[in-house]
């Protein structure tokens, strides 16, 4: 494994963004997410001297989700669903109650000192990383909190697990938002709750998407942590030192969703389940790849080669997912990466067209062939011969193997 990691995570030439000593004036700006505009508004003029700016919401931006809570209640009704393994969920509940990371997320003065030294293009990239990560964690908090509330009468054990997962997500979001304060910013999470658009997913789609999200989060965090531990010269900001324990929360959340899917065999054991499993794998992998290839400066700033990092994360996530999904993509086929690269190139062209001064009609016309090409590549990747896989009893797996 160490050899594989070394090959995949070749450090790029060292860049000097992390060594500037210019200190910015201490002023906190409140960030509000908006789908309408990306133009910062004028300072509010309040005594607190806070600025508010809007951040563009795009197709690839972190989303907030809602679901059919009535159907969720039916799925987890122990009288209606005899597949629910109550002993397994009780064991998982005790794992969550242990709260291994209760005292882990404690900051120190190193955070602000490191943030003040990050200048130039990398500073804004770090801010964007913290914003997006905080939004994603807060999205999980809202969904899990509501599920915990709605399932309390139907299945108290599952409801409590969801509530404890919302605790974890809130802790992560708060820690990331504190990180933004090191850069003199803060996300207005209350505003996000009310103003952000929510995407509706049926329960089975919530299971597929959230399982993948948690597992891919685990592999992203642990890979960055291991890389920076081996290459401390790229350790620009101390938040990465917390990733080893942090990612165990993601892993436990993913294991819980694996148990949920095992309790709903109709989501795993027919041809439709195979098609949906491949669809969500492709959606999650492509979204990450396109997002990250737009932000190569961030990964280069911590010494990673973006595309190699992404492929490592995709491959490991896919291997983990094959334990429970009935079918997964053949991501280790070189053609799959070639398709991802073509999609990234087409996506870059679409973004570049949007940044021109052409009128909207002309922009849309110019985008058409690139969008068609992107859709064609997506369809071709989806239709590649999949890998047949199948559910595995979690109890048979040693979780230490993936830590």
mmCIF file with all atom_site columns, N, CA and C in Angstrom, residues 345-396:
data_model
loop_
_atom_site.group_PDB
_atom_site.id
_atom_site.type_symbol
_atom_site.label_atom_id
_atom_site.label_alt_id
_atom_site.label_comp_id
_atom_site.label_asym_id
_atom_site.label_entity_id
_atom_site.label_seq_id
_atom_site.pdbx_PDB_ins_code
_atom_site.Cartn_x
_atom_site.Cartn_y
_atom_site.Cartn_z
_atom_site.occupancy
_atom_site.B_iso_or_equiv
_atom_site.pdbx_formal_charge
_atom_site.auth_seq_id
_atom_site.auth_comp_id
_atom_site.auth_asym_id
_atom_site.auth_atom_id
_atom_site.pdbx_PDB_model_num
ATOM 1   N N  . UNK A 1 345 ? -11.922 18.530  -19.669 1.00 0.00 ? 345 UNK A N  1
ATOM 2   C CA . UNK A 1 345 ? -11.559 19.490  -20.716 1.00 0.00 ? 345 UNK A CA 1
ATOM 3   C C  . UNK A 1 345 ? -12.796 20.209  -21.256 1.00 0.00 ? 345 UNK A C  1
ATOM 4   N N  . UNK A 1 346 ? -13.866 19.444  -21.507 1.00 0.00 ? 346 UNK A N  1
ATOM 5   C CA . UNK A 1 346 ? -15.111 20.043  -22.000 1.00 0.00 ? 346 UNK A CA 1
ATOM 6   C C  . UNK A 1 346 ? -15.724 20.981  -20.955 1.00 0.00 ? 346 UNK A C  1
ATOM 7   N N  . UNK A 1 347 ? -15.660 20.568  -19.687 1.00 0.00 ? 347 UNK A N  1
ATOM 8   C CA . UNK A 1 347 ? -16.196 21.408  -18.619 1.00 0.00 ? 347 UNK A CA 1
ATOM 9   C C  . UNK A 1 347 ? -15.430 22.728  -18.522 1.00 0.00 ? 347 UNK A C  1
ATOM 10  N N  . UNK A 1 348 ? -14.121 22.676  -18.699 1.00 0.00 ? 348 UNK A N  1
ATOM 11  C CA . UNK A 1 348 ? -13.308 23.900  -18.671 1.00 0.00 ? 348 UNK A CA 1
ATOM 12  C C  . UNK A 1 348 ? -13.705 24.847  -19.799 1.00 0.00 ? 348 UNK A C  1
ATOM 13  N N  . UNK A 1 349 ? -13.992 24.287  -20.967 1.00 0.00 ? 349 UNK A N  1
ATOM 14  C CA . UNK A 1 349 ? -14.409 25.117  -22.101 1.00 0.00 ? 349 UNK A CA 1
ATOM 15  C C  . UNK A 1 349 ? -15.772 25.757  -21.843 1.00 0.00 ? 349 UNK A C  1
ATOM 16  N N  . UNK A 1 350 ? -16.672 24.999  -21.216 1.00 0.00 ? 350 UNK A N  1
ATOM 17  C CA . UNK A 1 350 ? -17.995 25.545  -20.892 1.00 0.00 ? 350 UNK A CA 1
ATOM 18  C C  . UNK A 1 350 ? -17.860 26.698  -19.907 1.00 0.00 ? 350 UNK A C  1
ATOM 19  N N  . UNK A 1 351 ? -17.009 26.528  -18.907 1.00 0.00 ? 351 UNK A N  1
ATOM 20  C CA . UNK A 1 351 ? -16.783 27.591  -17.914 1.00 0.00 ? 351 UNK A CA 1
ATOM 21  C C  . UNK A 1 351 ? -16.157 28.810  -18.580 1.00 0.00 ? 351 UNK A C  1
ATOM 22  N N  . UNK A 1 352 ? -15.187 28.584  -19.464 1.00 0.00 ? 352 UNK A N  1
ATOM 23  C CA . UNK A 1 352 ? -14.518 29.699  -20.136 1.00 0.00 ? 352 UNK A CA 1
ATOM 24  C C  . UNK A 1 352 ? -15.496 30.515  -20.975 1.00 0.00 ? 352 UNK A C  1
ATOM 25  N N  . UNK A 1 353 ? -16.428 29.839  -21.621 1.00 0.00 ? 353 UNK A N  1
ATOM 26  C CA . UNK A 1 353 ? -17.445 30.548  -22.416 1.00 0.00 ? 353 UNK A CA 1
ATOM 27  C C  . UNK A 1 353 ? -18.296 31.428  -21.505 1.00 0.00 ? 353 UNK A C  1
ATOM 28  N N  . UNK A 1 354 ? -18.633 30.919  -20.325 1.00 0.00 ? 354 UNK A N  1
ATOM 29  C CA . UNK A 1 354 ? -19.443 31.688  -19.389 1.00 0.00 ? 354 UNK A CA 1
ATOM 30  C C  . UNK A 1 354 ? -18.751 32.941  -18.883 1.00 0.00 ? 354 UNK A C  1
ATOM 31  N N  . UNK A 1 355 ? -17.429 32.983  -18.955 1.00 0.00 ? 355 UNK A N  1
ATOM 32  C CA . UNK A 1 355 ? -16.670 34.133  -18.466 1.00 0.00 ? 355 UNK A CA 1
ATOM 33  C C  . UNK A 1 355 ? -16.388 35.173  -19.548 1.00 0.00 ? 355 UNK A C  1
ATOM 34  N N  . UNK A 1 356 ? -16.857 34.917  -20.765 1.00 0.00 ? 356 UNK A N  1
ATOM 35  C CA . UNK A 1 356 ? -16.644 35.887  -21.842 1.00 0.00 ? 356 UNK A CA 1
ATOM 36  C C  . UNK A 1 356 ? -17.662 37.020  -21.734 1.00 0.00 ? 356 UNK A C  1
ATOM 37  N N  . UNK A 1 357 ? -17.493 38.041  -22.567 1.00 0.00 ? 357 UNK A N  1
ATOM 38  C CA . UNK A 1 357 ? -18.400 39.190  -22.572 1.00 0.00 ? 357 UNK A CA 1
ATOM 39  C C  . UNK A 1 357 ? -19.540 39.038  -23.573 1.00 0.00 ? 357 UNK A C  1
ATOM 40  N N  . UNK A 1 358 ? -19.692 37.853  -24.160 1.00 0.00 ? 358 UNK A N  1
ATOM 41  C CA . UNK A 1 358 ? -20.770 37.635  -25.128 1.00 0.00 ? 358 UNK A CA 1
ATOM 42  C C  . UNK A 1 358 ? -22.133 37.742  -24.449 1.00 0.00 ? 358 UNK A C  1
ATOM 43  N N  . UNK A 1 359 ? -23.145 38.055  -25.245 1.00 0.00 ? 359 UNK A N  1
ATOM 44  C CA . UNK A 1 359 ? -24.506 38.104  -24.710 1.00 0.00 ? 359 UNK A CA 1
ATOM 45  C C  . UNK A 1 359 ? -24.948 36.676  -24.370 1.00 0.00 ? 359 UNK A C  1
ATOM 46  N N  . UNK A 1 360 ? -25.909 36.502  -23.456 1.00 0.00 ? 360 UNK A N  1
ATOM 47  C CA . UNK A 1 360 ? -26.325 35.166  -23.026 1.00 0.00 ? 360 UNK A CA 1
ATOM 48  C C  . UNK A 1 360 ? -26.680 34.217  -24.166 1.00 0.00 ? 360 UNK A C  1
ATOM 49  N N  . UNK A 1 361 ? -27.384 34.731  -25.211 1.00 0.00 ? 361 UNK A N  1
ATOM 50  C CA . UNK A 1 361 ? -27.769 33.866  -26.324 1.00 0.00 ? 361 UNK A CA 1
ATOM 51  C C  . UNK A 1 361 ? -26.547 33.294  -27.013 1.00 0.00 ? 361 UNK A C  1
ATOM 52  N N  . UNK A 1 362 ? -25.550 34.112  -27.267 1.00 0.00 ? 362 UNK A N  1
ATOM 53  C CA . UNK A 1 362 ? -24.328 33.654  -27.930 1.00 0.00 ? 362 UNK A CA 1
ATOM 54  C C  . UNK A 1 362 ? -23.586 32.656  -27.037 1.00 0.00 ? 362 UNK A C  1
ATOM 55  N N  . UNK A 1 363 ? -23.527 32.949  -25.750 1.00 0.00 ? 363 UNK A N  1
ATOM 56  C CA . UNK A 1 363 ? -22.873 32.017  -24.826 1.00 0.00 ? 363 UNK A CA 1
ATOM 57  C C  . UNK A 1 363 ? -23.537 30.639  -24.872 1.00 0.00 ? 363 UNK A C  1
ATOM 58  N N  . UNK A 1 364 ? -24.866 30.645  -24.837 1.00 0.00 ? 364 UNK A N  1
ATOM 59  C CA . UNK A 1 364 ? -25.591 29.377  -24.842 1.00 0.00 ? 364 UNK A CA 1
ATOM 60  C C  . UNK A 1 364 ? -25.348 28.603  -26.132 1.00 0.00 ? 364 UNK A C  1
ATOM 61  N N  . UNK A 1 365 ? -25.309 29.306  -27.245 1.00 0.00 ? 365 UNK A N  1
ATOM 62  C CA . UNK A 1 365 ? -25.057 28.645  -28.530 1.00 0.00 ? 365 UNK A CA 1
ATOM 63  C C  . UNK A 1 365 ? -23.654 28.044  -28.569 1.00 0.00 ? 365 UNK A C  1
ATOM 64  N N  . UNK A 1 366 ? -22.694 28.776  -28.023 1.00 0.00 ? 366 UNK A N  1
ATOM 65  C CA . UNK A 1 366 ? -21.316 28.278  -28.002 1.00 0.00 ? 366 UNK A CA 1
ATOM 66  C C  . UNK A 1 366 ? -21.157 27.072  -27.068 1.00 0.00 ? 366 UNK A C  1
ATOM 67  N N  . UNK A 1 367 ? -21.986 27.054  -26.038 1.00 0.00 ? 367 UNK A N  1
ATOM 68  C CA . UNK A 1 367 ? -21.895 25.948  -25.075 1.00 0.00 ? 367 UNK A CA 1
ATOM 69  C C  . UNK A 1 367 ? -22.451 24.638  -25.631 1.00 0.00 ? 367 UNK A C  1
ATOM 70  N N  . UNK A 1 368 ? -23.411 24.726  -26.552 1.00 0.00 ? 368 UNK A N  1
ATOM 71  C CA . UNK A 1 368 ? -24.162 23.545  -26.996 1.00 0.00 ? 368 UNK A CA 1
ATOM 72  C C  . UNK A 1 368 ? -23.265 22.383  -27.409 1.00 0.00 ? 368 UNK A C  1
ATOM 73  N N  . UNK A 1 369 ? -22.279 22.559  -28.304 1.00 0.00 ? 369 UNK A N  1
ATOM 74  C CA . UNK A 1 369 ? -21.479 21.394  -28.709 1.00 0.00 ? 369 UNK A CA 1
ATOM 75  C C  . UNK A 1 369 ? -20.660 20.811  -27.556 1.00 0.00 ? 369 UNK A C  1
ATOM 76  N N  . UNK A 1 370 ? -20.214 21.660  -26.644 1.00 0.00 ? 370 UNK A N  1
ATOM 77  C CA . UNK A 1 370 ? -19.428 21.157  -25.515 1.00 0.00 ? 370 UNK A CA 1
ATOM 78  C C  . UNK A 1 370 ? -20.303 20.404  -24.530 1.00 0.00 ? 370 UNK A C  1
ATOM 79  N N  . UNK A 1 371 ? -21.517 20.914  -24.308 1.00 0.00 ? 371 UNK A N  1
ATOM 80  C CA . UNK A 1 371 ? -22.450 20.204  -23.421 1.00 0.00 ? 371 UNK A CA 1
ATOM 81  C C  . UNK A 1 371 ? -22.830 18.854  -24.030 1.00 0.00 ? 371 UNK A C  1
ATOM 82  N N  . UNK A 1 372 ? -23.063 18.863  -25.343 1.00 0.00 ? 372 UNK A N  1
ATOM 83  C CA . UNK A 1 372 ? -23.390 17.600  -26.027 1.00 0.00 ? 372 UNK A CA 1
ATOM 84  C C  . UNK A 1 372 ? -22.242 16.608  -25.901 1.00 0.00 ? 372 UNK A C  1
ATOM 85  N N  . UNK A 1 373 ? -21.017 17.108  -26.030 1.00 0.00 ? 373 UNK A N  1
ATOM 86  C CA . UNK A 1 373 ? -19.855 16.241  -25.889 1.00 0.00 ? 373 UNK A CA 1
ATOM 87  C C  . UNK A 1 373 ? -19.729 15.689  -24.479 1.00 0.00 ? 373 UNK A C  1
ATOM 88  N N  . UNK A 1 374 ? -20.017 16.542  -23.491 1.00 0.00 ? 374 UNK A N  1
ATOM 89  C CA . UNK A 1 374 ? -19.944 16.112  -22.091 1.00 0.00 ? 374 UNK A CA 1
ATOM 90  C C  . UNK A 1 374 ? -20.989 15.036  -21.796 1.00 0.00 ? 374 UNK A C  1
ATOM 91  N N  . UNK A 1 375 ? -22.212 15.244  -22.292 1.00 0.00 ? 375 UNK A N  1
ATOM 92  C CA . UNK A 1 375 ? -23.266 14.252  -22.095 1.00 0.00 ? 375 UNK A CA 1
ATOM 93  C C  . UNK A 1 375 ? -22.893 12.938  -22.772 1.00 0.00 ? 375 UNK A C  1
ATOM 94  N N  . UNK A 1 376 ? -22.307 13.034  -23.951 1.00 0.00 ? 376 UNK A N  1
ATOM 95  C CA . UNK A 1 376 ? -21.889 11.832  -24.681 1.00 0.00 ? 376 UNK A CA 1
ATOM 96  C C  . UNK A 1 376 ? -20.834 11.048  -23.907 1.00 0.00 ? 376 UNK A C  1
ATOM 97  N N  . UNK A 1 377 ? -19.876 11.751  -23.322 1.00 0.00 ? 377 UNK A N  1
ATOM 98  C CA . UNK A 1 377 ? -18.839 11.083  -22.535 1.00 0.00 ? 377 UNK A CA 1
ATOM 99  C C  . UNK A 1 377 ? -19.422 10.452  -21.275 1.00 0.00 ? 377 UNK A C  1
ATOM 100 N N  . UNK A 1 378 ? -20.356 11.165  -20.644 1.00 0.00 ? 378 UNK A N  1
ATOM 101 C CA . UNK A 1 378 ? -21.013 10.604  -19.455 1.00 0.00 ? 378 UNK A CA 1
ATOM 102 C C  . UNK A 1 378 ? -21.744 9.313   -19.791 1.00 0.00 ? 378 UNK A C  1
ATOM 103 N N  . UNK A 1 379 ? -22.490 9.334   -20.895 1.00 0.00 ? 379 UNK A N  1
ATOM 104 C CA . UNK A 1 379 ? -23.242 8.155   -21.300 1.00 0.00 ? 379 UNK A CA 1
ATOM 105 C C  . UNK A 1 379 ? -22.301 7.008   -21.644 1.00 0.00 ? 379 UNK A C  1
ATOM 106 N N  . UNK A 1 380 ? -21.210 7.316   -22.348 1.00 0.00 ? 380 UNK A N  1
ATOM 107 C CA . UNK A 1 380 ? -20.245 6.279   -22.716 1.00 0.00 ? 380 UNK A CA 1
ATOM 108 C C  . UNK A 1 380 ? -19.602 5.664   -21.467 1.00 0.00 ? 380 UNK A C  1
ATOM 109 N N  . UNK A 1 381 ? -19.293 6.502   -20.463 1.00 0.00 ? 381 UNK A N  1
ATOM 110 C CA . UNK A 1 381 ? -18.707 5.989   -19.222 1.00 0.00 ? 381 UNK A CA 1
ATOM 111 C C  . UNK A 1 381 ? -19.709 5.105   -18.482 1.00 0.00 ? 381 UNK A C  1
ATOM 112 N N  . UNK A 1 382 ? -20.975 5.512   -18.489 1.00 0.00 ? 382 UNK A N  1
ATOM 113 C CA . UNK A 1 382 ? -22.006 4.731   -17.811 1.00 0.00 ? 382 UNK A CA 1
ATOM 114 C C  . UNK A 1 382 ? -22.201 3.368   -18.479 1.00 0.00 ? 382 UNK A C  1
ATOM 115 N N  . UNK A 1 383 ? -22.060 3.332   -19.809 1.00 0.00 ? 383 UNK A N  1
ATOM 116 C CA . UNK A 1 383 ? -22.316 2.098   -20.561 1.00 0.00 ? 383 UNK A CA 1
ATOM 117 C C  . UNK A 1 383 ? -21.110 1.171   -20.633 1.00 0.00 ? 383 UNK A C  1
ATOM 118 N N  . UNK A 1 384 ? -19.971 1.601   -20.076 1.00 0.00 ? 384 UNK A N  1
ATOM 119 C CA . UNK A 1 384 ? -18.828 0.702   -20.011 1.00 0.00 ? 384 UNK A CA 1
ATOM 120 C C  . UNK A 1 384 ? -19.204 -0.552  -19.220 1.00 0.00 ? 384 UNK A C  1
ATOM 121 N N  . UNK A 1 385 ? -18.608 -1.667  -19.555 1.00 0.00 ? 385 UNK A N  1
ATOM 122 C CA . UNK A 1 385 ? -18.935 -2.917  -18.868 1.00 0.00 ? 385 UNK A CA 1
ATOM 123 C C  . UNK A 1 385 ? -18.668 -2.761  -17.373 1.00 0.00 ? 385 UNK A C  1
ATOM 124 N N  . UNK A 1 386 ? -19.702 -2.967  -16.545 1.00 0.00 ? 386 UNK A N  1
ATOM 125 C CA . UNK A 1 386 ? -19.519 -2.775  -15.094 1.00 0.00 ? 386 UNK A CA 1
ATOM 126 C C  . UNK A 1 386 ? -18.863 -3.982  -14.434 1.00 0.00 ? 386 UNK A C  1
ATOM 127 N N  . UNK A 1 387 ? -18.567 -3.834  -13.165 1.00 0.00 ? 387 UNK A N  1
ATOM 128 C CA . UNK A 1 387 ? -18.065 -4.939  -12.355 1.00 0.00 ? 387 UNK A CA 1
ATOM 129 C C  . UNK A 1 387 ? -19.208 -5.414  -11.470 1.00 0.00 ? 387 UNK A C  1
ATOM 130 N N  . UNK A 1 388 ? -19.580 -6.673  -11.636 1.00 0.00 ? 388 UNK A N  1
ATOM 131 C CA . UNK A 1 388 ? -20.627 -7.241  -10.794 1.00 0.00 ? 388 UNK A CA 1
ATOM 132 C C  . UNK A 1 388 ? -20.064 -7.413  -9.388  1.00 0.00 ? 388 UNK A C  1
ATOM 133 N N  . UNK A 1 389 ? -20.815 -6.940  -8.414  1.00 0.00 ? 389 UNK A N  1
ATOM 134 C CA . UNK A 1 389 ? -20.346 -7.055  -7.030  1.00 0.00 ? 389 UNK A CA 1
ATOM 135 C C  . UNK A 1 389 ? -21.518 -7.513  -6.183  1.00 0.00 ? 389 UNK A C  1
ATOM 136 N N  . UNK A 1 390 ? -21.465 -7.290  -4.890  1.00 0.00 ? 390 UNK A N  1
ATOM 137 C CA . UNK A 1 390 ? -22.582 -7.734  -4.080  1.00 0.00 ? 390 UNK A CA 1
ATOM 138 C C  . UNK A 1 390 ? -22.385 -7.369  -2.639  1.00 0.00 ? 390 UNK A C  1
ATOM 139 N N  . UNK A 1 391 ? -23.476 -7.442  -1.879  1.00 0.00 ? 391 UNK A N  1
ATOM 140 C CA . UNK A 1 391 ? -23.426 -7.038  -0.474  1.00 0.00 ? 391 UNK A CA 1
ATOM 141 C C  . UNK A 1 391 ? -22.600 -8.029  0.327   1.00 0.00 ? 391 UNK A C  1
ATOM 142 N N  . UNK A 1 392 ? -21.911 -7.472  1.317   1.00 0.00 ? 392 UNK A N  1
ATOM 143 C CA . UNK A 1 392 ? -21.102 -8.264  2.231   1.00 0.00 ? 392 UNK A CA 1
ATOM 144 C C  . UNK A 1 392 ? -21.533 -7.917  3.638   1.00 0.00 ? 392 UNK A C  1
ATOM 145 N N  . UNK A 1 393 ? -21.625 -8.916  4.501   1.00 0.00 ? 393 UNK A N  1
ATOM 146 C CA . UNK A 1 393 ? -22.005 -8.645  5.883   1.00 0.00 ? 393 UNK A CA 1
ATOM 147 C C  . UNK A 1 393 ? -20.930 -7.795  6.547   1.00 0.00 ? 393 UNK A C  1
ATOM 148 N N  . UNK A 1 394 ? -21.328 -6.647  7.085   1.00 0.00 ? 394 UNK A N  1
ATOM 149 C CA . UNK A 1 394 ? -20.366 -5.756  7.727   1.00 0.00 ? 394 UNK A CA 1
ATOM 150 C C  . UNK A 1 394 ? -19.634 -6.465  8.849   1.00 0.00 ? 394 UNK A C  1
ATOM 151 N N  . UNK A 1 395 ? -20.321 -7.369  9.529   1.00 0.00 ? 395 UNK A N  1
ATOM 152 C CA . UNK A 1 395 ? -19.691 -8.053  10.653  1.00 0.00 ? 395 UNK A CA 1
ATOM 153 C C  . UNK A 1 395 ? -18.495 -8.891  10.206  1.00 0.00 ? 395 UNK A C  1
ATOM 154 N N  . UNK A 1 396 ? -18.461 -9.261  8.914   1.00 0.00 ? 396 UNK A N  1
ATOM 155 C CA . UNK A 1 396 ? -17.356 -10.059 8.409   1.00 0.00 ? 396 UNK A CA 1
ATOM 156 C C  . UNK A 1 396 ? -16.150 -9.217  8.063   1.00 0.00 ? 396 UNK A C  1
#
